Structures are given as C-alpha cells and as structure tokens.
Short mmCIF file of C-alpha atoms in Angstrom, two decimals:
data_model
loop_
_atom_site.label_atom_id
_atom_site.label_comp_id
_atom_site.label_asym_id
_atom_site.label_seq_id
_atom_site.Cartn_x
_atom_site.Cartn_y
_atom_site.Cartn_z
CA LYS A 89 89.50 91.52 64.03
CA ASN A 90 92.43 94.20 65.24
CA GLU A 91 94.49 92.84 68.55
CA VAL A 92 97.16 95.00 70.46
CA GLU A 93 100.02 92.63 71.54
CA GLN A 94 102.84 94.06 74.41
CA SER A 95 105.52 92.08 75.96
CA PRO A 96 106.20 91.94 78.51
CA GLN A 97 103.35 92.21 80.57
CA ASN A 98 105.09 93.12 83.84
CA LEU A 99 109.07 94.35 83.37
CA THR A 100 111.55 94.12 86.73
CA ALA A 101 114.56 96.08 85.98
CA GLN A 102 117.39 98.04 87.79
CA GLU A 103 118.04 101.55 88.14
CA GLY A 104 120.16 102.92 85.07
CA GLU A 105 119.33 100.83 82.58
CA PHE A 106 117.57 100.62 78.72
CA ILE A 107 114.59 99.71 79.21
CA THR A 108 112.74 98.21 76.05
CA ILE A 109 108.61 97.05 75.65
CA ASN A 110 107.77 96.30 72.71
CA CYS A 111 103.77 96.26 70.80
CA SER A 112 102.32 94.37 68.31
CA TYR A 113 99.34 94.76 65.53
CA SER A 114 97.25 92.80 63.42
CA VAL A 115 96.16 94.95 60.98
CA GLY A 116 97.18 97.98 58.99
CA ILE A 117 96.87 101.17 61.47
CA SER A 118 96.67 104.82 60.14
CA ALA A 119 98.54 105.91 64.33
CA LEU A 120 99.53 104.04 67.26
CA HIS A 121 99.77 105.73 70.67
CA TRP A 122 101.76 105.24 73.54
CA LEU A 123 100.35 105.49 76.49
CA GLN A 124 101.88 106.07 80.75
CA GLN A 125 99.26 105.11 83.10
CA HIS A 126 100.83 106.39 87.03
CA PRO A 127 100.59 103.97 89.98
CA GLY A 128 97.64 106.94 92.11
CA GLY A 129 95.99 105.93 88.36
CA GLY A 130 96.43 109.00 86.17
CA ILE A 131 97.26 108.38 81.91
CA VAL A 132 99.08 110.86 79.79
CA SER A 133 100.12 110.23 75.91
CA LEU A 134 103.42 110.19 75.88
CA PHE A 135 103.44 109.74 72.05
CA MET A 136 101.87 109.64 68.51
CA LEU A 137 103.29 108.00 65.60
CA SER A 138 102.76 106.98 61.99
CA SER A 139 106.13 106.35 60.59
CA GLY A 140 110.00 106.64 61.90
CA LYS A 141 110.90 107.22 65.39
CA LYS A 142 110.12 110.34 67.87
CA LYS A 143 111.66 111.33 71.17
CA HIS A 144 110.76 112.66 74.30
CA GLY A 145 113.89 113.42 77.17
CA ARG A 146 115.12 109.17 77.96
CA LEU A 147 112.24 108.18 75.66
CA ILE A 148 112.21 107.08 72.31
CA ALA A 149 109.58 105.33 70.53
CA THR A 150 109.56 103.87 67.29
CA ILE A 151 107.66 102.09 64.41
CA ASN A 152 108.44 99.50 61.91
CA ILE A 153 104.31 99.64 59.68
CA GLN A 154 105.41 96.63 57.76
CA GLU A 155 106.51 94.88 60.40
CA LYS A 156 103.51 96.16 62.01
CA HIS A 157 104.87 97.05 65.49
CA SER A 158 106.24 99.10 67.59
CA SER A 159 108.60 99.59 70.79
CA LEU A 160 108.81 102.20 73.46
CA HIS A 161 112.87 102.94 75.08
CA ILE A 162 113.76 104.46 77.62
CA THR A 163 117.35 105.31 79.35
CA ALA A 164 119.04 105.41 82.25
CA SER A 165 115.23 104.22 83.70
CA HIS A 166 114.49 105.62 86.86
CA PRO A 167 112.87 104.62 89.42
CA ARG A 168 109.69 107.56 88.88
CA ASP A 169 109.74 105.82 86.13
CA SER A 170 108.09 102.97 87.40
CA ALA A 171 104.50 102.53 86.27
CA VAL A 172 102.72 100.72 83.86
CA TYR A 173 102.76 101.78 79.75
CA ILE A 174 100.50 101.04 77.46
CA CYS A 175 99.96 100.98 73.83
CA ALA A 176 97.50 101.80 71.52
CA VAL A 177 96.18 102.28 68.27
CA THR A 178 93.74 103.66 66.19
CA PHE A 179 92.71 103.65 61.93
CA GLY A 180 92.16 107.37 60.80
CA ASN A 181 89.01 108.39 63.23
CA GLU A 182 89.33 109.01 67.25
CA LYS A 183 89.01 105.82 68.81
CA LEU A 184 91.37 103.69 70.58
CA THR A 185 92.15 99.66 70.99
CA PHE A 186 94.31 99.25 73.18
CA GLY A 187 97.11 96.29 74.23
CA THR A 188 96.86 94.90 77.87
CA GLY A 189 99.77 96.98 79.12
CA THR A 190 103.44 96.40 80.91
CA ARG A 191 103.87 96.98 84.76
CA LEU A 192 107.40 98.28 84.94
CA THR A 193 109.10 98.69 88.29
CA ILE A 194 112.49 100.12 88.86
CA ILE A 195 114.68 99.15 91.01
CA PRO A 196 116.46 102.11 92.54
CA ASN B 157 93.11 125.42 81.72
CA ALA B 158 91.84 122.00 84.24
CA GLY B 159 91.89 119.48 81.35
CA VAL B 160 89.98 116.59 81.96
CA THR B 161 88.10 116.64 85.57
CA GLN B 162 85.92 113.63 86.36
CA THR B 163 84.11 113.26 89.56
CA PRO B 164 83.03 111.45 91.89
CA LYS B 165 86.78 110.08 92.07
CA PHE B 166 84.79 107.34 94.22
CA GLN B 167 81.91 105.80 94.17
CA VAL B 168 80.07 102.85 95.91
CA LEU B 169 76.40 101.59 94.53
CA LYS B 170 74.55 98.52 95.58
CA THR B 171 73.00 96.02 92.68
CA GLY B 172 69.86 98.52 91.06
CA GLN B 173 71.60 101.48 91.76
CA SER B 174 71.72 104.08 89.21
CA MET B 175 73.86 107.40 89.05
CA THR B 176 75.77 109.37 86.73
CA LEU B 177 79.50 109.94 86.05
CA GLN B 178 80.44 113.63 85.15
CA CYS B 179 82.54 114.71 82.21
CA ALA B 180 83.92 117.85 81.44
CA GLN B 181 86.81 119.00 79.42
CA ASP B 182 88.29 122.94 78.64
CA MET B 183 89.74 122.17 76.03
CA ASN B 184 87.09 122.36 73.32
CA HIS B 185 87.80 119.18 71.92
CA GLU B 186 85.47 117.95 70.02
CA TYR B 187 85.52 113.83 70.86
CA MET B 188 84.52 112.75 73.86
CA SER B 189 85.00 109.54 75.30
CA TRP B 190 84.64 106.92 78.15
CA TYR B 191 86.10 103.62 78.50
CA ARG B 192 86.38 101.22 81.16
CA GLN B 193 89.36 99.70 82.46
CA ASP B 194 89.29 95.91 84.09
CA PRO B 195 92.37 94.34 85.61
CA GLY B 196 93.67 91.70 82.96
CA MET B 197 92.36 93.84 80.06
CA GLY B 198 93.03 96.72 77.87
CA LEU B 199 90.75 100.29 78.01
CA ARG B 200 87.38 99.33 76.32
CA LEU B 201 85.24 101.93 74.71
CA ILE B 202 81.78 102.69 76.22
CA HIS B 203 81.11 105.11 74.02
CA TYR B 204 81.86 108.75 72.43
CA SER B 205 80.67 111.72 70.88
CA VAL B 206 82.26 113.34 68.16
CA GLY B 207 80.61 116.55 69.03
CA ALA B 208 77.73 117.74 70.27
CA GLY B 209 73.55 116.14 70.24
CA ILE B 210 76.49 112.87 68.37
CA THR B 211 77.24 109.80 70.83
CA ASP B 212 77.81 106.69 69.58
CA GLN B 213 78.38 103.02 70.76
CA GLY B 214 81.23 101.58 71.33
CA GLU B 215 82.43 97.97 72.51
CA VAL B 216 80.87 97.36 75.29
CA PRO B 217 77.56 99.61 76.12
CA ASN B 218 75.55 97.71 77.58
CA GLY B 219 74.04 99.36 80.38
CA TYR B 220 75.40 102.71 79.75
CA ASN B 221 74.09 105.78 78.56
CA VAL B 222 75.11 108.78 77.43
CA SER B 223 74.43 112.44 76.33
CA ARG B 224 76.12 115.53 74.20
CA SER B 225 74.41 118.60 75.05
CA THR B 226 77.21 120.89 75.33
CA THR B 227 81.45 121.21 73.65
CA GLU B 228 82.02 121.05 77.28
CA ASP B 229 80.40 117.87 79.59
CA PHE B 230 80.06 114.44 79.14
CA PRO B 231 78.18 112.31 81.62
CA LEU B 232 77.91 108.60 81.44
CA ARG B 233 74.25 106.90 83.02
CA LEU B 234 74.60 103.84 84.74
CA LEU B 235 70.74 102.61 84.41
CA SER B 236 70.42 100.16 87.08
CA ALA B 237 74.12 99.16 88.53
CA ALA B 238 75.55 95.77 88.07
CA PRO B 239 78.38 94.36 90.16
CA SER B 240 79.56 93.71 86.67
CA GLN B 241 80.08 97.02 86.71
CA THR B 242 82.19 97.30 88.84
CA SER B 243 85.60 99.01 87.51
CA VAL B 244 87.50 102.07 86.88
CA TYR B 245 85.99 104.27 84.42
CA PHE B 246 87.73 107.18 82.27
CA CYS B 247 86.56 109.77 80.13
CA ALA B 248 88.35 111.18 77.34
CA SER B 249 88.64 113.83 74.97
CA SER B 250 90.88 114.82 71.63
CA SER B 251 90.55 117.72 69.09
CA SER B 252 90.21 117.25 65.42
CA GLY B 253 92.48 120.09 64.80
CA THR B 254 96.22 119.98 65.41
CA GLY B 255 96.79 117.38 67.88
CA ARG B 256 94.41 115.31 66.07
CA TYR B 257 93.81 112.46 67.64
CA ILE B 258 95.97 112.36 71.45
CA GLN B 259 94.09 111.58 73.90
CA TYR B 260 93.42 113.55 77.37
CA PHE B 261 92.40 111.37 79.38
CA GLY B 262 90.15 112.60 83.08
CA ALA B 263 91.53 110.96 86.62
CA GLY B 264 89.03 108.26 86.54
CA THR B 265 86.16 106.79 89.17
CA ARG B 266 87.25 104.00 90.79
CA LEU B 267 82.95 102.19 91.14
CA SER B 268 82.27 99.71 93.08
CA VAL B 269 78.62 97.91 92.48
CA LEU B 270 77.76 95.19 96.18
#
C-alpha cells in the first residue's frame, strides 16, 4: 500500500524565513502534486511534477524520483503563506493519494 | 468560468436522513471525484468518474452513491446519514488533455450528522 508521509506536521516561522516542507512516498509514482489549503478551506493546486524542479514566484518544488522524496520551499515567507500544504501522488491515472498536510504559520 | 461549484456549503443532518451534495464544473473536464477530509487524515477518495455514465468506487465508498448523467454534474448522495459521515467534502475535476492530473477543487461542503 502506498504511503505518503509529510514532515513536519506543523511549522511556525518568522516572516522572511526560508521554509522547507518535505514529502516522502513508498512506491513508484507517475507524478507528485503540491496543494495549498487556505484557512477558509479552499484547496488550490500549486505544482505537479514528475522530475526535477519547478518554480512559481517564491515557491519552488523539487522531486528526487530515486529517493522517493519531494520538497516544497518558500523563499522570503510572508504571513499570507500561512496555510496547510498537502502533498499527493498519482500512479498514471487521476486518482490521488494524499499526505496529511503540513500546517504552516508565518508570524509577522 | 466558475470552475467547480459545490452546494451547499454547510449542512446539518439527523442520523438516518438522506441528502445530495451537488457538484458542477464548467471546464468540460472528463474526470470528477469526491473526497472527504477528516482531522488528522489526508483527503480520501469516495467515488470518481472518468466520464458521463462511468463511475467507480474509491477508498471509502460505503454509505455514498454517485451518478454522472452529464459531463458537468457529479452529485454525491448520502442514503442514510450516520455520525461517521460528519466531515468536510470536496469535489474535484481534471482534464484528460493539457494539464492532465491537475485537479481543480470546489470550496467544500461541511457536513455534520447528529
């Protein structure tokens, strides 16, 4: 059974800090997703990647297929980045298996 | 485009009542799915559909029914609500074309079963 593990579960940081959230999975995948869930509950897709690295603004996502590991980085963090960040994987179809999320709080 | 629209946003039911959670998307996406989100657990797939007339079970299908008569709509029916179905429900859709696998989520329905 595939497991998706995220760390840390909770992260509190000061505004401006560099943030790293980690995701590990146990079996081979075709793609990995990073999602953001706002305090109001809405879920937004940030990245989908199957290899290498993607960047969007202050967000960077990397994946190492051999190590079955992905990281989400946030540079120059801001209070508006406070949210739950969710890692999910797919195996060549549209079904996703989700991690339990990392709750990020950025303090001004 | 409105994207994925879920109704209602909040609902309180008594044990044994039935109801339908509505989900509609206007992006002509083939794939639609229902998830539930519970504290301390990741989102879990309830049912999904790869196109009109085609549905299948996900990880936690018991107590729920779905149908897909049109590309746009994918309602989730609770046949006889139980307290264990208290949860936040999300509908999502994705395309089989460009941007395949990227899922677009509705705003969620918060359901309490008393």
